[in-house]
């Protein structure tokens, strides 16, 4: 018997916020921003504060993401730090890192719809976030540099080659990796480094093996926490918590 749940892990190599969004507004500005937001097609994944009292998520989503931030133990002050956000999607965590003072590079293989939303949020927040379209397996120091903090949430279970992805992530991690992913929770073998079949999203969706939590949230595989810890060590991380 097994189920699935989310876990966050921190891995390390042994080698004051400046971002603000408009808070003061009037009804006309808020209404105009809301109309622009409503004109974008499709759902938002994250509750992003666009300023003027407008958020892309409801109160429940805002509480859920606030809880995720707390559980991940993201450093409160990232001033002077370089942060890489892998699988940035609509940018929620990228904006949070920027708010905490970091220089942020967001990477993803955005769909056109999600890219439009991400760019919309960047514009409305007057963000200085940098971004690059790149597959996680192609990350190298030559392509993106190295980072004090690397953040990877909701990516691993979409991949066909998760261990190769972790090795690529290790190559650009100069300090701390914060990894969040779905995990197996077996009845008996939770201490065994066990991994389910990872076909990758494309094959999983085509074959009908992808698991849907919601209409727009898909994951194709999971592993036990023991496997993830072992994989991180195999990829070259010295300390895994």
XYZ file of N, CA and C in Angstrom, residues 6 9 23 35 46 140 163 168-169 195 220 226 231:
39
model
N 3.670 15.537 -0.249
C 4.743 16.447 -0.623
C 5.797 16.474 0.470
N 13.130 19.046 1.027
C 14.454 18.653 1.483
C 15.428 19.778 1.217
N 1.001 49.593 -2.945
C 0.002 49.296 -1.925
C -1.126 50.334 -1.921
N -9.384 44.150 -14.644
C -9.833 43.874 -16.009
C -8.710 43.271 -16.850
N -0.499 30.224 -8.830
C -0.046 30.787 -7.562
C -0.770 32.087 -7.230
N 24.019 24.188 -16.633
C 25.452 24.071 -16.387
C 25.963 25.418 -15.908
N 17.465 11.591 -11.707
C 18.825 11.604 -11.162
C 19.751 12.462 -12.019
N 22.613 17.791 -12.757
C 22.702 19.107 -13.394
C 22.470 20.214 -12.377
N 21.507 20.015 -11.492
C 21.226 21.003 -10.449
C 22.425 21.153 -9.525
N 11.797 3.938 -6.069
C 11.325 4.931 -7.019
C 10.281 4.291 -7.923
N 3.634 12.661 -12.820
C 3.711 11.358 -13.481
C 4.420 10.308 -12.648
N 13.555 8.239 1.122
C 14.873 7.588 1.184
C 15.565 7.642 -0.167
N 19.557 9.891 -3.765
C 19.827 10.484 -5.077
C 20.566 11.807 -4.939
